[in-house]
Coordinates of C-alpha atoms in Angstrom, one line a residue:
Chain A
M1 CA 157.5 180.3 -32.1
T2 CA 156.4 176.9 -33.8
L3 CA 157.5 174.7 -36.2
R4 CA 156.8 175.1 -39.4
V5 CA 154.1 172.6 -41.7
R6 CA 156.6 172.0 -44.7
V7 CA 156.1 172.2 -48.5
I8 CA 157.4 169.6 -50.3
P9 CA 157.9 169.7 -54.2
C10 CA 158.8 166.1 -55.4
L11 CA 160.6 165.5 -58.7
D12 CA 161.1 161.9 -60.6
V13 CA 164.3 161.8 -62.5
A14 CA 165.0 159.3 -65.0
A15 CA 168.3 159.2 -67.0
G16 CA 169.3 162.5 -65.4
R17 CA 166.0 164.3 -66.4
V18 CA 163.1 165.2 -64.7
V19 CA 159.9 163.0 -66.2
K20 CA 156.3 164.3 -66.0
G21 CA 157.0 167.5 -68.0
T22 CA 157.2 170.9 -66.4
R23 CA 155.6 174.0 -67.7
F24 CA 157.9 176.7 -66.8
V25 CA 158.7 177.7 -70.2
D26 CA 160.7 180.9 -68.4
L27 CA 163.2 178.1 -67.7
V28 CA 166.3 177.5 -69.9
D29 CA 166.3 173.8 -69.2
E30 CA 163.1 172.5 -67.4
G31 CA 164.1 169.1 -67.4
D32 CA 167.3 169.7 -65.6
P33 CA 166.5 168.5 -61.7
P34 CA 168.8 170.9 -60.5
T35 CA 167.7 174.0 -62.1
L36 CA 163.9 172.9 -61.2
A37 CA 164.8 172.5 -57.8
E38 CA 166.6 175.8 -57.4
R39 CA 163.6 177.6 -58.7
Y40 CA 161.5 175.8 -56.2
A41 CA 163.9 176.7 -53.3
R42 CA 163.9 180.2 -54.4
E43 CA 159.9 180.0 -54.2
G44 CA 159.7 179.0 -51.1
A45 CA 159.6 174.9 -50.8
D46 CA 161.0 173.8 -47.6
E47 CA 162.4 171.0 -49.0
I48 CA 163.1 168.8 -52.2
V49 CA 162.5 164.9 -52.8
Y50 CA 164.1 163.1 -55.9
L51 CA 162.7 159.8 -56.8
D52 CA 165.4 157.7 -59.3
I53 CA 162.0 156.3 -60.9
A54 CA 164.6 154.0 -63.0
A55 CA 166.8 152.9 -60.4
T56 CA 168.9 151.1 -62.6
P57 CA 172.3 150.2 -61.5
A58 CA 173.3 151.7 -65.2
G59 CA 172.2 154.9 -64.5
R60 CA 173.0 155.2 -60.7
G61 CA 176.0 156.8 -61.4
T62 CA 174.0 159.9 -63.6
F63 CA 171.5 159.8 -60.9
L64 CA 174.4 160.5 -58.3
D65 CA 175.8 162.7 -60.7
V66 CA 172.8 165.0 -60.5
V67 CA 172.3 164.8 -56.6
E68 CA 176.0 166.3 -56.0
R69 CA 175.1 168.9 -58.8
T70 CA 171.9 170.0 -56.8
A71 CA 173.5 169.5 -53.6
R72 CA 176.1 172.5 -54.9
R73 CA 173.1 175.1 -55.5
V74 CA 170.4 174.5 -53.5
F75 CA 170.6 174.9 -49.9
I76 CA 167.5 173.4 -48.7
P77 CA 167.3 169.9 -47.5
L78 CA 167.3 167.6 -50.3
T79 CA 165.8 163.6 -49.8
V80 CA 166.3 161.3 -52.3
G81 CA 164.3 158.1 -52.8
G82 CA 164.8 154.7 -55.4
G83 CA 167.8 152.8 -55.7
V84 CA 169.4 152.3 -52.2
R85 CA 169.5 148.7 -51.3
S86 CA 172.0 148.6 -48.6
V87 CA 174.1 150.5 -46.1
P88 CA 176.8 151.2 -48.6
E89 CA 174.4 152.3 -51.2
M90 CA 172.9 155.1 -48.7
R91 CA 176.6 156.3 -47.9
A92 CA 177.3 157.0 -51.3
V93 CA 173.9 158.8 -51.7
L94 CA 174.6 161.1 -48.3
R95 CA 178.0 161.5 -50.0
A96 CA 177.0 163.2 -52.9
G97 CA 175.0 165.6 -50.8
A98 CA 171.6 164.1 -50.3
D99 CA 170.3 164.6 -46.7
K100 CA 168.2 162.0 -46.2
V101 CA 167.2 158.7 -48.0
S102 CA 164.0 157.0 -48.5
L103 CA 163.5 153.7 -48.4
N104 CA 160.1 151.8 -49.8
T105 CA 160.3 148.2 -51.3
V106 CA 163.5 147.2 -49.7
A107 CA 162.0 148.3 -46.6
V108 CA 159.5 145.9 -46.4
R109 CA 161.5 143.3 -47.7
Q110 CA 164.5 143.9 -45.3
P111 CA 163.0 146.1 -42.2
A112 CA 166.3 144.9 -40.6
L113 CA 167.7 147.4 -42.8
V114 CA 166.3 150.5 -41.7
R115 CA 167.6 149.7 -38.4
R116 CA 171.2 149.0 -40.0
C117 CA 170.9 152.6 -41.8
A118 CA 169.7 154.2 -38.6
R119 CA 172.5 152.9 -36.8
A120 CA 175.0 154.1 -39.3
F121 CA 173.7 157.7 -40.3
G122 CA 170.9 158.6 -37.5
S123 CA 167.2 158.3 -37.5
Q124 CA 167.0 161.4 -38.9
A125 CA 168.6 160.3 -42.4
V126 CA 166.0 157.3 -43.0
V127 CA 162.9 157.9 -44.4
V128 CA 160.4 155.0 -44.6
A129 CA 158.2 155.7 -47.8
I130 CA 154.9 153.8 -47.8
D131 CA 152.7 153.1 -50.6
A132 CA 148.9 152.3 -49.5
R133 CA 145.8 151.1 -50.9
R134 CA 142.7 150.8 -49.1
R135 CA 141.7 147.6 -48.7
A136 CA 138.1 146.5 -51.2
S137 CA 136.9 143.6 -48.9
A138 CA 138.3 145.0 -45.3
T139 CA 138.9 147.7 -43.3
G140 CA 142.2 149.7 -43.4
W141 CA 144.7 150.2 -46.1
E142 CA 147.3 147.7 -47.4
V143 CA 150.6 148.2 -48.6
V144 CA 152.0 147.8 -51.8
V145 CA 155.7 147.7 -53.4
R146 CA 157.6 147.8 -56.7
G147 CA 155.5 151.3 -57.5
G148 CA 152.2 149.7 -56.6
R149 CA 152.5 146.7 -58.7
E150 CA 152.6 144.1 -56.2
P151 CA 150.3 143.7 -52.8
T152 CA 152.3 142.3 -49.6
G153 CA 149.3 141.5 -47.4
L154 CA 150.4 144.4 -45.0
D155 CA 148.4 146.5 -42.9
A156 CA 149.3 150.3 -43.9
V157 CA 149.3 151.7 -40.3
A158 CA 150.8 148.3 -38.4
W159 CA 153.9 148.6 -41.1
A160 CA 154.1 152.3 -40.1
A161 CA 154.1 151.3 -36.6
A162 CA 157.1 149.2 -36.8
A163 CA 159.0 151.2 -39.4
A164 CA 159.2 154.2 -36.9
E165 CA 160.3 151.9 -34.1
L166 CA 163.1 150.1 -36.6
G167 CA 164.6 153.3 -36.6
A168 CA 162.6 155.6 -39.5
G169 CA 163.2 159.3 -38.8
E170 CA 160.0 160.6 -41.0
L171 CA 157.1 158.7 -42.9
L172 CA 156.3 159.3 -46.6
V173 CA 153.1 158.0 -46.7
T174 CA 151.6 157.7 -50.0
S175 CA 147.6 156.8 -51.1
M176 CA 148.1 154.8 -54.3
D177 CA 144.1 155.2 -54.7
R178 CA 144.7 158.8 -55.0
D179 CA 148.1 159.3 -56.6
G180 CA 147.9 161.0 -60.0
T181 CA 143.8 161.3 -59.7
R182 CA 144.0 164.8 -58.1
S183 CA 141.1 164.3 -55.8
G184 CA 142.9 165.4 -52.5
F185 CA 145.1 163.8 -50.0
E186 CA 143.6 160.4 -48.2
T187 CA 143.4 162.3 -44.9
D188 CA 142.0 159.3 -43.0
L189 CA 145.1 157.3 -44.0
L190 CA 147.4 160.2 -42.9
R191 CA 145.4 160.6 -39.4
A192 CA 145.6 156.7 -38.5
V193 CA 149.5 156.6 -39.3
S194 CA 150.1 160.0 -37.5
D195 CA 147.8 158.8 -34.4
V196 CA 150.4 155.7 -33.7
V197 CA 153.8 156.6 -35.0
P198 CA 155.6 159.2 -32.7
V199 CA 157.9 160.9 -36.1
P200 CA 156.8 163.0 -38.5
V201 CA 154.4 162.1 -41.3
I202 CA 154.9 163.5 -44.8
A203 CA 151.6 163.4 -47.0
S204 CA 151.7 162.4 -50.9
G205 CA 149.3 161.4 -53.4
G206 CA 146.5 163.4 -54.9
A207 CA 147.4 167.0 -54.2
A208 CA 144.9 169.6 -55.8
T209 CA 143.5 172.2 -54.4
P210 CA 145.1 174.3 -51.6
T211 CA 142.4 173.0 -49.3
D212 CA 143.8 169.5 -49.7
F213 CA 147.2 170.7 -48.3
I214 CA 144.8 172.3 -45.1
A215 CA 143.1 169.2 -44.5
A216 CA 146.1 166.9 -44.5
A217 CA 148.1 169.0 -42.0
R218 CA 144.8 169.7 -39.9
D219 CA 142.7 166.3 -40.3
G220 CA 145.4 164.2 -41.2
G221 CA 148.2 165.4 -38.7
A222 CA 150.9 165.4 -41.5
T223 CA 153.5 167.7 -41.0
G224 CA 155.2 167.8 -44.3
L225 CA 152.7 168.2 -47.5
L226 CA 154.4 166.6 -50.9
A227 CA 153.0 167.2 -54.3
A228 CA 154.3 166.8 -57.8
S229 CA 152.2 167.0 -60.5
V230 CA 150.0 170.5 -59.5
F231 CA 153.6 172.2 -59.1
H232 CA 155.3 171.0 -62.1
R233 CA 152.0 171.9 -64.5
G234 CA 151.9 175.6 -62.7
L235 CA 148.5 174.5 -61.2
L236 CA 149.7 175.6 -57.8
A237 CA 152.8 177.7 -57.0
I238 CA 154.0 176.7 -53.8
D239 CA 153.2 180.5 -52.5
D240 CA 149.2 179.6 -53.3
V241 CA 149.7 176.7 -51.1
K242 CA 151.4 178.5 -48.2
D243 CA 149.1 181.7 -48.3
A244 CA 145.9 179.1 -47.8
L245 CA 147.7 177.4 -45.2
A246 CA 148.6 180.6 -43.2
A247 CA 145.4 181.7 -43.9
A248 CA 143.7 178.4 -41.9
G249 CA 146.0 179.4 -39.1
I250 CA 148.5 176.6 -39.8
P251 CA 152.3 177.9 -39.2
V252 CA 154.2 177.9 -42.7
R253 CA 157.8 179.6 -43.2
A254 CA 157.6 183.0 -45.1
S255 CA 157.5 181.8 -48.9
G256 CA 159.7 183.0 -51.9
R257 CA 157.4 186.2 -52.3
A258 CA 157.3 187.2 -48.8
A259 CA 160.9 187.1 -48.3
Chain J
M1 CA 191.0 183.2 -49.6
T2 CA 189.4 182.6 -45.9
T3 CA 190.1 178.7 -45.2
I4 CA 187.7 176.8 -43.4
A5 CA 188.6 173.3 -41.7
V6 CA 185.8 171.1 -41.7
V7 CA 185.8 168.3 -39.5
D8 CA 185.2 165.3 -41.4
Y9 CA 184.7 162.1 -38.7
G10 CA 182.8 159.7 -41.2
A11 CA 179.2 160.6 -40.5
G12 CA 177.1 161.7 -43.6
N13 CA 176.5 164.6 -45.8
L14 CA 179.7 166.7 -46.0
V15 CA 179.0 168.1 -49.4
S16 CA 176.5 170.4 -48.5
I17 CA 178.5 171.9 -45.7
E18 CA 181.7 172.4 -47.6
Q19 CA 179.1 173.9 -50.8
A20 CA 177.3 176.3 -48.5
L21 CA 180.7 177.6 -47.3
A22 CA 182.3 177.6 -51.0
A23 CA 179.1 180.0 -51.7
A24 CA 179.9 181.9 -48.6
G25 CA 183.3 182.8 -50.0
A26 CA 185.7 180.3 -48.0
R27 CA 187.8 178.0 -49.5
T28 CA 187.3 174.5 -47.4
V29 CA 189.6 171.7 -46.5
R30 CA 188.5 168.2 -45.0
L31 CA 190.1 167.5 -41.4
R32 CA 190.5 163.6 -41.3
A33 CA 193.0 163.0 -38.6
A34 CA 194.9 164.7 -36.0
R35 CA 197.5 167.0 -37.5
P36 CA 198.1 170.6 -37.4
V37 CA 195.2 172.8 -39.0
E38 CA 196.0 174.7 -41.4
A39 CA 192.7 177.3 -41.7
D40 CA 191.2 180.5 -40.1
G41 CA 188.2 178.7 -39.2
L42 CA 187.1 175.2 -37.7
V43 CA 183.7 173.9 -38.5
V44 CA 182.5 170.7 -36.9
P45 CA 179.5 169.4 -38.6
G46 CA 177.5 166.2 -37.5
V47 CA 174.3 164.3 -37.6
G48 CA 173.3 161.1 -35.6
S49 CA 173.9 159.9 -31.9
A50 CA 176.4 161.5 -30.0
G51 CA 177.9 158.6 -28.5
S52 CA 179.0 157.2 -32.3
A53 CA 180.4 160.5 -32.7
I54 CA 182.8 161.2 -29.7
A55 CA 183.9 157.7 -30.5
R56 CA 184.7 158.2 -34.1
L57 CA 186.3 161.5 -33.1
A58 CA 188.3 160.0 -30.4
R59 CA 189.1 157.0 -32.9
R60 CA 190.4 159.5 -35.2
G61 CA 192.6 161.5 -32.4
L62 CA 190.1 164.8 -33.7
D63 CA 189.0 165.3 -30.0
A64 CA 192.6 166.1 -28.9
T65 CA 192.3 168.9 -31.9
I66 CA 189.0 170.3 -31.5
R67 CA 190.3 170.9 -27.9
S68 CA 193.3 172.6 -28.4
W69 CA 191.8 174.6 -31.3
V70 CA 189.6 176.2 -28.9
D71 CA 192.2 176.3 -25.9
D72 CA 194.0 178.6 -28.9
G73 CA 190.7 180.9 -29.1
R74 CA 190.3 180.2 -32.6
P75 CA 187.2 180.5 -34.3
Y76 CA 185.0 177.4 -34.4
L77 CA 181.5 176.5 -35.3
G78 CA 179.6 173.8 -34.2
I79 CA 176.7 172.7 -36.2
C80 CA 173.9 170.5 -34.7
L81 CA 175.8 167.4 -33.0
G82 CA 179.3 169.9 -33.7
L83 CA 177.5 172.1 -30.8
Q84 CA 176.3 169.3 -28.3
L85 CA 179.9 167.8 -28.5
L86 CA 180.9 170.9 -26.3
F87 CA 178.9 170.0 -23.6
E88 CA 179.9 168.0 -20.9
S89 CA 177.1 165.1 -21.3
S90 CA 174.4 164.0 -23.1
E91 CA 171.3 161.9 -22.2
E92 CA 171.4 160.2 -25.4
E93 CA 173.6 157.0 -24.5
D94 CA 174.4 158.7 -21.2
V95 CA 177.7 159.8 -22.9
R96 CA 180.5 162.3 -21.7
L97 CA 181.3 164.6 -24.4
L98 CA 184.0 167.4 -24.8
G99 CA 182.9 169.4 -21.8
M100 CA 184.4 172.1 -23.0
L101 CA 181.2 174.4 -22.5
P102 CA 179.1 173.6 -19.1
G103 CA 175.8 171.9 -19.5
R104 CA 174.2 168.6 -20.4
V105 CA 172.4 167.5 -23.7
V106 CA 168.8 166.4 -23.2
R107 CA 166.2 164.8 -25.0
L108 CA 163.2 167.0 -26.0
A109 CA 160.9 164.6 -24.0
S110 CA 157.5 167.2 -24.2
A111 CA 158.2 167.8 -27.6
P112 CA 154.7 166.7 -29.7
R113 CA 157.0 164.5 -32.4
L114 CA 160.7 163.2 -32.4
P115 CA 162.9 164.2 -34.4
H116 CA 162.0 167.7 -34.3
I117 CA 162.7 168.4 -38.3
G118 CA 161.4 171.3 -40.3
W119 CA 161.9 174.8 -40.2
N120 CA 161.6 177.1 -36.7
Q121 CA 162.2 180.3 -35.4
V122 CA 165.5 181.6 -33.4
A123 CA 164.8 184.0 -31.1
L124 CA 167.5 186.3 -30.8
R125 CA 168.3 186.9 -27.1
E126 CA 171.8 188.7 -27.7
R127 CA 173.3 190.4 -30.8
H128 CA 176.4 188.6 -32.2
A129 CA 178.6 189.1 -35.5
L130 CA 177.0 185.4 -36.3
F131 CA 173.8 186.9 -36.9
D132 CA 174.8 189.9 -38.6
G133 CA 172.4 191.2 -41.3
I134 CA 169.6 188.2 -39.6
E135 CA 166.4 189.1 -38.1
D136 CA 165.0 188.2 -34.8
G137 CA 162.6 185.1 -35.6
T138 CA 164.1 184.1 -38.6
D139 CA 163.7 180.7 -39.7
F140 CA 166.5 177.9 -39.9
Y141 CA 166.2 174.0 -40.5
F142 CA 166.2 171.8 -37.3
V143 CA 166.8 168.0 -37.7
H144 CA 167.6 166.4 -34.5
S145 CA 166.0 164.4 -31.2
Y146 CA 168.4 166.1 -28.2
A147 CA 169.6 170.2 -27.3
V148 CA 170.8 172.1 -24.4
A149 CA 167.8 173.6 -22.2
T150 CA 170.0 176.8 -21.3
G151 CA 173.0 178.1 -20.0
G152 CA 175.6 180.7 -20.8
G153 CA 176.6 182.5 -23.9
V154 CA 173.0 181.3 -25.2
L155 CA 172.6 183.7 -28.3
G156 CA 169.4 182.2 -29.8
M157 CA 166.4 180.2 -28.4
T158 CA 163.9 177.9 -30.2
E159 CA 160.8 176.5 -28.8
Y160 CA 159.6 172.9 -30.0
G161 CA 157.6 171.6 -26.8
V162 CA 160.2 172.8 -24.5
S163 CA 162.5 176.0 -24.7
F164 CA 166.2 175.0 -25.7
A165 CA 169.3 176.7 -26.9
S166 CA 169.8 176.8 -30.5
A167 CA 172.7 179.6 -30.7
V168 CA 175.6 179.9 -28.2
A169 CA 178.7 181.6 -28.2
V170 CA 181.5 181.8 -25.4
G171 CA 184.6 183.4 -26.4
S172 CA 185.8 182.4 -30.0
V173 CA 183.3 179.3 -29.7
A174 CA 180.0 179.4 -31.4
G175 CA 177.7 176.5 -32.5
V176 CA 174.2 176.4 -33.8
Q177 CA 171.5 173.5 -32.8
F178 CA 170.1 174.2 -36.6
H179 CA 171.2 173.4 -40.2
P180 CA 172.6 176.8 -41.7
E181 CA 173.8 174.7 -44.4
R182 CA 170.4 173.6 -45.3
S183 CA 168.4 176.9 -44.1
G184 CA 168.6 178.6 -47.5
R185 CA 169.4 182.3 -48.1
D186 CA 169.5 182.8 -43.9
G187 CA 171.8 180.1 -43.3
L188 CA 174.3 181.0 -45.8
R189 CA 174.4 184.9 -44.5
L190 CA 175.0 183.0 -40.9
L191 CA 178.1 180.8 -42.9
A192 CA 179.3 183.9 -44.1
N193 CA 179.4 185.8 -40.9
F194 CA 181.3 183.0 -39.6
V195 CA 183.8 183.0 -42.3
G196 CA 184.2 186.8 -41.7
I197 CA 184.9 186.0 -38.2
A198 CA 187.6 183.6 -39.2
A199 CA 189.1 186.0 -41.4
R200 CA 189.1 189.0 -39.1
A201 CA 190.7 186.9 -36.8
S202 CA 193.5 185.9 -38.6
G203 CA 194.0 189.1 -39.7
R204 CA 192.7 188.6 -43.5
S205 CA 190.6 190.7 -45.7
A206 CA 186.7 190.2 -45.2
A207 CA 184.7 187.5 -46.9
R208 CA 182.7 188.0 -49.8
P209 CA 179.6 190.3 -49.2
V210 CA 176.7 187.6 -48.9
E211 CA 174.9 189.6 -51.1
E212 CA 176.9 187.9 -54.4
V213 CA 175.9 184.5 -53.1
A214 CA 172.7 184.3 -51.6

């Protein structure tokens, strides 16, 4: 018996729709987040992540409605990122049916919010998302915020340790160098973070092949493996990834096909 | 229709447990304050810390409601913290719990990483109606750092650095350390089994067969 490594599709949502087009021609509405989330759950996804990429106050009601419609039909864990800047805003997302909220830029700006959210809802509900970029002139990685637009000067590994100390129950670590490049997860970054924090680390950014997922788990020490476009574009099925992980001796939950 | 009361003490996500119970064929009502419970079964969900949960329950008088429900031998399902609350005490903030089952909730100190987050297997020790149609070794979704090591009434055990009791049943009281509402098809089946137990205890017809919901 052992804890499984998780395979996690991530959906970018704006104006109530999945952005970054998918290629599931058999879905009646492939742009509807709950429809796509349900499909992934059926195919063996271990969790789902939604990112509210617009995160405008005006669009918030629409987004929370998407979360609620998802919670009504998808019975695996749902993490929601984007748009939460306070304890009441986090409460609204959890009340809509999310299990966890991920905090990114706001956590860097107001680290105390991580602690307040963890006190209010428990660490298990608080994910701190860290976008990191390799430093050009020095070793290590720098935290960038606002979707990669703004460097902070913070060391990503030190910030990861601090975030766990503040009460984050999980860290979602994205390599901005790899994100969207399909050149594989940045395993050095993942290893550096997973070595210093006691909480689970979710790998993100760069997934292309099943081998990349194996490397993130085995070499990077990640226990969650997140990807978006490779799943949405049908380049990989959840099954392909899980079969490869299992063949490499990494424990995974039986996929949709096997079940 | 079978009615399940879900105890609401102001912590987190009740939507998923209510929706999962609805998918399992039950009508749900929220129980926010101490009053007579008009339901066939009681579900106590919960994540977060045991200390704040017990304080919130006590503030609303819901601890007494739970006690009398259990004392009356009526069907109870505790989920995660809702299971832990039944024991005597917790190492977390060294708090006294409801003390309806013997045992102490302890931190999973030898675990590789905490919280224990993700899918892990439940090795069944005993057969119970709660696990009808669920195979030994089935994966369920866990999110916690504390658990009871072992004790009486253990139905299932799970391993994460150490073995702990992941499913317990004593008389009409049952509890699971994992989240059936977040455990896909097998989780819905477990909830449908509980709805069935509650229906039979009230002499109602059984819940909708799980094949229709999963």
